[in-house]
Coordinates of C-alpha atoms in Angstrom, one line a residue:
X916 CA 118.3 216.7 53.3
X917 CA 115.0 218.4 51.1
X918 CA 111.7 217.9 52.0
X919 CA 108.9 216.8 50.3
X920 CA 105.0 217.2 50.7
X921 CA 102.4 215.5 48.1
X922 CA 100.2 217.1 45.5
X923 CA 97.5 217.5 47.4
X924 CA 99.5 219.4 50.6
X925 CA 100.8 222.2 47.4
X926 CA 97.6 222.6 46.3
X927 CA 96.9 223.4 49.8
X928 CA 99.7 225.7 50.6
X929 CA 98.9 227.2 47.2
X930 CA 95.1 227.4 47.2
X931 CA 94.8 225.8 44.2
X932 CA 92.7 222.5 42.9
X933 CA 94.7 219.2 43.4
X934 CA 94.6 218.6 39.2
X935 CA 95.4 221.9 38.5
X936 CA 98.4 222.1 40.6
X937 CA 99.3 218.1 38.7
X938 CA 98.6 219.2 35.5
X939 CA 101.0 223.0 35.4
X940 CA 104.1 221.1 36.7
X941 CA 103.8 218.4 33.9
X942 CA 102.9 219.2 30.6
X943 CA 100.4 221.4 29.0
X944 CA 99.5 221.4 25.4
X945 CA 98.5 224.4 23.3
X946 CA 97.2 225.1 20.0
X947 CA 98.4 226.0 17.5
X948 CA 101.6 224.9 17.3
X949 CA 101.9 222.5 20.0
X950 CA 103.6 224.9 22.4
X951 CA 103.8 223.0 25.6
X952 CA 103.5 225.6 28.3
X953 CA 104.1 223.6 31.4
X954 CA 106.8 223.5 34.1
X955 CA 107.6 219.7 33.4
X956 CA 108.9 219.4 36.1
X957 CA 107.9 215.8 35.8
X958 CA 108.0 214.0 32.4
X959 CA 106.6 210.6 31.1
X960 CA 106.0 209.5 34.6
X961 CA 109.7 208.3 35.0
X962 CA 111.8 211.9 35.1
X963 CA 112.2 214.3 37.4
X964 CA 114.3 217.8 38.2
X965 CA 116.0 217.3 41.5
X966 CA 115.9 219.6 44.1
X967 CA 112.4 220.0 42.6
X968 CA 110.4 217.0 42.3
X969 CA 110.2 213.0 42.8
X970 CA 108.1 210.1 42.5
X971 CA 107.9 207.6 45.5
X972 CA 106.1 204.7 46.9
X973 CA 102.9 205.5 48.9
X974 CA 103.8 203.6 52.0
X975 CA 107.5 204.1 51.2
X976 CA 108.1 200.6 50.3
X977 CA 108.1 199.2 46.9
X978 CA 105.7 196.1 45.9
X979 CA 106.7 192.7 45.4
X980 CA 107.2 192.8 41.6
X981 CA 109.5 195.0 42.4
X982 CA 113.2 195.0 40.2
X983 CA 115.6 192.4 41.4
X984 CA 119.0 193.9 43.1
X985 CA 122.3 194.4 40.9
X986 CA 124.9 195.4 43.7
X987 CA 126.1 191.8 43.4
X988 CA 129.4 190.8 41.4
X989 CA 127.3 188.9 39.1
X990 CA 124.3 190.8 38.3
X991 CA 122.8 192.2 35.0
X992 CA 123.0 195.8 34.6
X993 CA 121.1 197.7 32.4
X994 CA 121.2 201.0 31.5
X995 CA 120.1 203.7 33.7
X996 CA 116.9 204.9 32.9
X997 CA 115.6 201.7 31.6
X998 CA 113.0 199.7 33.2
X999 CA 112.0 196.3 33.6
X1000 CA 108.9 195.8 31.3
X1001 CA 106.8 193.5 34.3
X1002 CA 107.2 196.2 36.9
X1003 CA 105.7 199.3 35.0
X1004 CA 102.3 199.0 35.7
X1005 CA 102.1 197.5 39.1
X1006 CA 104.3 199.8 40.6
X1007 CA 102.6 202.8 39.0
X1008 CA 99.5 202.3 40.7
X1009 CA 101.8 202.3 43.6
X1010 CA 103.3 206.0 43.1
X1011 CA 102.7 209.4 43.8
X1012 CA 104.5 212.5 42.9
X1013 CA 106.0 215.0 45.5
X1014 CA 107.7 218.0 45.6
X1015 CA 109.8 221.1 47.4
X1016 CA 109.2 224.1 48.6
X1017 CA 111.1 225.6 45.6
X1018 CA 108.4 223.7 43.1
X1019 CA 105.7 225.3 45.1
X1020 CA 107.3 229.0 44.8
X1021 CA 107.9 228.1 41.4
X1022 CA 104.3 227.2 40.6
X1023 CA 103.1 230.5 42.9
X1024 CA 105.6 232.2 40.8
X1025 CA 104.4 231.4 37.6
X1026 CA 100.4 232.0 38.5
X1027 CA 101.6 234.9 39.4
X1028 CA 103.2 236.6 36.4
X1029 CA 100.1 234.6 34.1
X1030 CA 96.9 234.7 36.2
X1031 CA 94.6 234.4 33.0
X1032 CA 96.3 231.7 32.0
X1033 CA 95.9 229.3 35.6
X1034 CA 92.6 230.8 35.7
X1035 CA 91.7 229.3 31.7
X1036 CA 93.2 226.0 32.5
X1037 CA 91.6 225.5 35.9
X1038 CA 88.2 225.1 33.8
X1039 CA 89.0 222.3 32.4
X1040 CA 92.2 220.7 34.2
X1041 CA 91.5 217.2 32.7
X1042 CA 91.9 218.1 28.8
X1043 CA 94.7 217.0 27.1
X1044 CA 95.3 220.4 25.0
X1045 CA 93.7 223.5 24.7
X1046 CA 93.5 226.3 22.0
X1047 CA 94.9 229.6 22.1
X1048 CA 91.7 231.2 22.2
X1049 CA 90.7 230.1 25.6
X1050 CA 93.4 232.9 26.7
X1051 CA 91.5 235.9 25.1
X1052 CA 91.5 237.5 22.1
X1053 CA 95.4 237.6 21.9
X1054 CA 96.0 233.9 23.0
X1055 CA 98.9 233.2 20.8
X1056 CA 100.8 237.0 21.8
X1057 CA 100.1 235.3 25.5
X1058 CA 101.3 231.7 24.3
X1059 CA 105.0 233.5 23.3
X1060 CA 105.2 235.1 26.6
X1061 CA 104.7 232.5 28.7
X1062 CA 107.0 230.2 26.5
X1063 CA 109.7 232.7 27.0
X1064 CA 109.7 233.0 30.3
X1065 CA 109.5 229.4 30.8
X1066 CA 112.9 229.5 28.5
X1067 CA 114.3 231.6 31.3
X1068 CA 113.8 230.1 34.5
X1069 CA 116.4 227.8 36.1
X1070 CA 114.6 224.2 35.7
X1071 CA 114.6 225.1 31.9
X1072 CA 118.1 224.3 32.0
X1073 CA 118.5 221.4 34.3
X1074 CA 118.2 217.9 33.6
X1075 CA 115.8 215.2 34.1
X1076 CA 116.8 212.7 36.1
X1077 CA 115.3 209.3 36.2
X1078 CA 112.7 209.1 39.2
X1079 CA 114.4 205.9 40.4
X1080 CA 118.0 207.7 41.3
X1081 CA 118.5 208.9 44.4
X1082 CA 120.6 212.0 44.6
X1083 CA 122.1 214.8 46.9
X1084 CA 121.1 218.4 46.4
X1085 CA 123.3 220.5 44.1
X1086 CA 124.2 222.4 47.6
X1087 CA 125.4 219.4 49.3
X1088 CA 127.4 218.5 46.7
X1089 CA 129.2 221.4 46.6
X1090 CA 129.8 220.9 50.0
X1091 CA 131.5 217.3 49.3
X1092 CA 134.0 219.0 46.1
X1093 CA 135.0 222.2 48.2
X1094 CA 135.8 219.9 51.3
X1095 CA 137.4 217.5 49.0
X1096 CA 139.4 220.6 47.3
X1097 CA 140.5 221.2 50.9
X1098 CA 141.9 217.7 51.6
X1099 CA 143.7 217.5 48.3
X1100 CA 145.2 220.9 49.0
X1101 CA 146.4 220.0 52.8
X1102 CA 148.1 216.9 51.7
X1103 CA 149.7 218.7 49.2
X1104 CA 151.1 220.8 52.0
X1105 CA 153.0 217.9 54.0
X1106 CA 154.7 217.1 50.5
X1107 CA 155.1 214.0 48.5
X1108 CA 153.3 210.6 49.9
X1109 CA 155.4 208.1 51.4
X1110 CA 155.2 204.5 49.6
X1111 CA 156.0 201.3 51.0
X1112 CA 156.5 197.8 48.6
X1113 CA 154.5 194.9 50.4
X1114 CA 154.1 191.5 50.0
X1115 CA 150.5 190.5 50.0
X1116 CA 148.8 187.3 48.5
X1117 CA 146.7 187.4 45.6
X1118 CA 144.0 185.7 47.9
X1119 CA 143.4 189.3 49.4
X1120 CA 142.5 191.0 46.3
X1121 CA 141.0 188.4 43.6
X1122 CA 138.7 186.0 44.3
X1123 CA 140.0 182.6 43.7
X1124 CA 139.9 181.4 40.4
X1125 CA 139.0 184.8 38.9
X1126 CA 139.8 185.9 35.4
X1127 CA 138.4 189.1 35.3
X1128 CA 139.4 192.5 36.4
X1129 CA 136.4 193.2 37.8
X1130 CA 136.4 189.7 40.2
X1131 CA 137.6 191.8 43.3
X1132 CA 137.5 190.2 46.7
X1133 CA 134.5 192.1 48.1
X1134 CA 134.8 192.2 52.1
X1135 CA 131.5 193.3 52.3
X1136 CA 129.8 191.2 49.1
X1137 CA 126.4 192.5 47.7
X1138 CA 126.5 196.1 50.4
X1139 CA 124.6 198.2 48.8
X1140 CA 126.0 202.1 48.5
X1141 CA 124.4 205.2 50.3
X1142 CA 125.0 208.5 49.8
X1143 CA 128.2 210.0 51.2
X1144 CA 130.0 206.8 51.0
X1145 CA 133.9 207.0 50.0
X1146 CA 135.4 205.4 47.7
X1147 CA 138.4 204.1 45.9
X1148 CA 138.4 203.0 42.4
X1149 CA 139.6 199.4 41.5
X1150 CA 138.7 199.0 37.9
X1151 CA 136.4 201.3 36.4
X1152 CA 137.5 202.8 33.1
X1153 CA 139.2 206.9 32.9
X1154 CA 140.1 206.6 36.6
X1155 CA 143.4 205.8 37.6
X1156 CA 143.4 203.1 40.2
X1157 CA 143.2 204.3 43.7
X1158 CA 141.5 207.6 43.0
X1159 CA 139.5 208.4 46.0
X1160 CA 136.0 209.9 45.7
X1161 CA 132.4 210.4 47.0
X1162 CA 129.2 208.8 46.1
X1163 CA 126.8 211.7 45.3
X1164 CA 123.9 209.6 43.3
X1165 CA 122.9 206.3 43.5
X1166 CA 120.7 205.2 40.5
X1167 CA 118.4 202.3 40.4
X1168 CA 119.4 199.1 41.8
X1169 CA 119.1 196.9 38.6
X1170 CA 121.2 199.2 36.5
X1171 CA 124.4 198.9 39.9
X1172 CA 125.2 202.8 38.8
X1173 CA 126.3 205.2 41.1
X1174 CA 127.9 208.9 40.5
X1175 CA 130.8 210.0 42.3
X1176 CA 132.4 213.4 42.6
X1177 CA 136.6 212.6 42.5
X1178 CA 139.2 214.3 45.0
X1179 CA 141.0 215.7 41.8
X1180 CA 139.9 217.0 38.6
X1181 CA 140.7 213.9 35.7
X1182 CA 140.9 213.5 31.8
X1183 CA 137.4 212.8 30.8
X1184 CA 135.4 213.7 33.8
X1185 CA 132.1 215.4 33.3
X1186 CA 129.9 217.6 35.3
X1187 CA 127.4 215.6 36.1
X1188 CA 124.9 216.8 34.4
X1189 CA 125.7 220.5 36.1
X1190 CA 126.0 219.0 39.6
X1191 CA 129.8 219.6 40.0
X1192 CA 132.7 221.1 38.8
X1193 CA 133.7 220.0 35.3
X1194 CA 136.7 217.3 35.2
X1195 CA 135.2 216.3 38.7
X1196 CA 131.8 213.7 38.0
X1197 CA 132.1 210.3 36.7
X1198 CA 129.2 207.3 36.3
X1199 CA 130.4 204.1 37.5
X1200 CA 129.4 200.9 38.8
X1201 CA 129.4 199.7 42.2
X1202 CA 131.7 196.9 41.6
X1203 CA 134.3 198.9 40.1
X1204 CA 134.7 200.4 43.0
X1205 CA 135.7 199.8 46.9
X1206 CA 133.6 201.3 49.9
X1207 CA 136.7 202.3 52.7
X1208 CA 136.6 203.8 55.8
X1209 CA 139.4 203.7 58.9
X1210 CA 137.5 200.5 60.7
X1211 CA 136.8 198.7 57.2
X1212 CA 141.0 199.5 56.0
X1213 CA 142.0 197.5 59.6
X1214 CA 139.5 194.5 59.2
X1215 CA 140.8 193.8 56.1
X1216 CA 144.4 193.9 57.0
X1217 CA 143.7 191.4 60.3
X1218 CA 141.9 189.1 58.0
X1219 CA 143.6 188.9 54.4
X1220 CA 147.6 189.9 55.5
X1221 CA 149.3 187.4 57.5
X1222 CA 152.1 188.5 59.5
X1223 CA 155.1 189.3 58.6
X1224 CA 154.3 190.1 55.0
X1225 CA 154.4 193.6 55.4
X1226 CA 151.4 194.2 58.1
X1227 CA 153.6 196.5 59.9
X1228 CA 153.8 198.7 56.8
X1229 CA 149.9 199.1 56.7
X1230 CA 149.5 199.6 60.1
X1231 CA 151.6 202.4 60.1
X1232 CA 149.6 203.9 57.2
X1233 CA 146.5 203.5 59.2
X1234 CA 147.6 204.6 62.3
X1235 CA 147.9 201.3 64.6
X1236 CA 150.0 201.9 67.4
X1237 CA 151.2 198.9 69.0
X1238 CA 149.6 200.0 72.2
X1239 CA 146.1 199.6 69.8
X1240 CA 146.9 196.3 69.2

């Protein structure tokens, strides 16, 4: 898990005024030619770089007018990175930006290689551009530079991600693929998977009077997902059913979108916007997809498969003695 301190602690740590530090890791206009020379690491109030920056709620809990909940069966979903038009600016008020250790190296980096540069814009922190010739005599030679080697430093090549997703570290999710890769590669090892026909009602999967794929008997209705959480895909579309995967982002609860790293490599998966391995990353939503675990596989089979239809089949696939029972 990264940690975070506010704009104010950076400035701190780096010695810096508050609006300085606020204004080099957004945007910063310069004329001519409209070079934006800043680290942007946060743009248009509702993106940020992960592993770098986010935007939060000062008390850690969001406002009233906050966005309804879509990890329902029968909720809206919009698409990620939209936002409802009532909660903009209440809950902006309500924000404040934060950031990593990496940002603050970043920003100490950068002052730095261009100390005549932080030192020009910390006159006037407030304005909304600034001409070349605030930089000396050979502003615009100075301008080029500092655009290059903004071109060349690793956030210039990562995406921004919508504030409201919530997401592990690039680290951590290498973590998840390689011990994935190792799973997949031990079960490969004790050969080709056993498979068992069984009879089980229709009552267990589909909810009754259903007419939808995506009407799956949810055992644990309207649970929202966390990070970490495995899964098994029931409907959503390039995965096969049954794939089995990890949740690695969750995005914003109206939108019902998570991101999952897969077990195996598949036609059509992406990289996640450079957070896995290609053929690894899809975007799906919740309800396409079933949350299991050991304890969650055996309440279902108690509940949903009476006996005799093939119970003894699952138990042994779960691992139920008789002596458990």
């Amino acid at each position: 898990q990264e940690s975070f301190i506010s704009t104010n602690d950076a400035a701190k740590v780096l010695k810096m005024k508050q609006t300085v530090f606020a204004k080099i890791t957004g945007s910063v206009f310069f004329q001519p030619g409209n070079y934006d020379l800043g680290l942007n690491l946060k743009y248009k109030k509702d993106f940020c770089v992960l592993g770098y920056t986010r935007r939060r709620y000062k008390h850690g809990k969001k406002n009233e007018g906050a966005p309804k909940k879509a990890w329902g069966r029968k909720d809206t979903v919009l698409v990620v990175g939209n936002q409802r038009n009532e909660e903009s600016s209440a809950s902006d008020k309500n924000m404040v930006w934060e950031y990593t250790p990496k940002a603050v190296r970043l920003v100490a980096a950068f002052r730095q290689k261009f100390p005549k540069f932080f030192a020009a814009i910390s006159k006037n922190p407030d304005s909304y551009r600034y001409e070349a010739n605030i930089l000396g005599s050979k502003g615009l030679d100075e301008m080029k530079q500092i655009r290059e080697w903004l071109n060349n430093i690793e956030t210039a090549k990562m995406p921004r991600t919508p504030c409201s997703t919530d997401e592990m570290p690039h680290a951590a999710i290498a973590a998840v693929q390689r011990a994935a890769d190792v799973r997949v590669a031990e079960n490969e090892k004790e050969g080709v998977v056993k498979h068992a026909n069984l009879k089980i009602p229709s009552s267990a999967l589909y909810l009754e009077g259903s007419t939808l794929p995506t009407d799956v008997l949810h055992h644990a209705d309207g649970e929202s997902p966390e990070l970490g959480d495995r899964v098994v895909n029931l409907c959503a579309n390039g995965l096969s059913f049954g794939a089995r995967g990890t949740v690695v982002g969750i995005h914003e609860e109206s939108t019902g979108c998570v991101e999952v790293v897969m077990d195996k490599e598949f036609i059509g998966g992406s990289t996640l916007q450079g957070s896995c391995s290609n053929f690894r990353g899809k975007l799906c939503l919740w309800n396409h997809l079933l949350k299991v675990n050991a304890s969650d596989s055996m309440d279902i089979v108690d509940q949903m498969i009476p006996v005799g239809s093939g119970k003894s089949a699952i138990d042994n696939i779960l691992g139920v003695s008789k002596e458990d029972e």
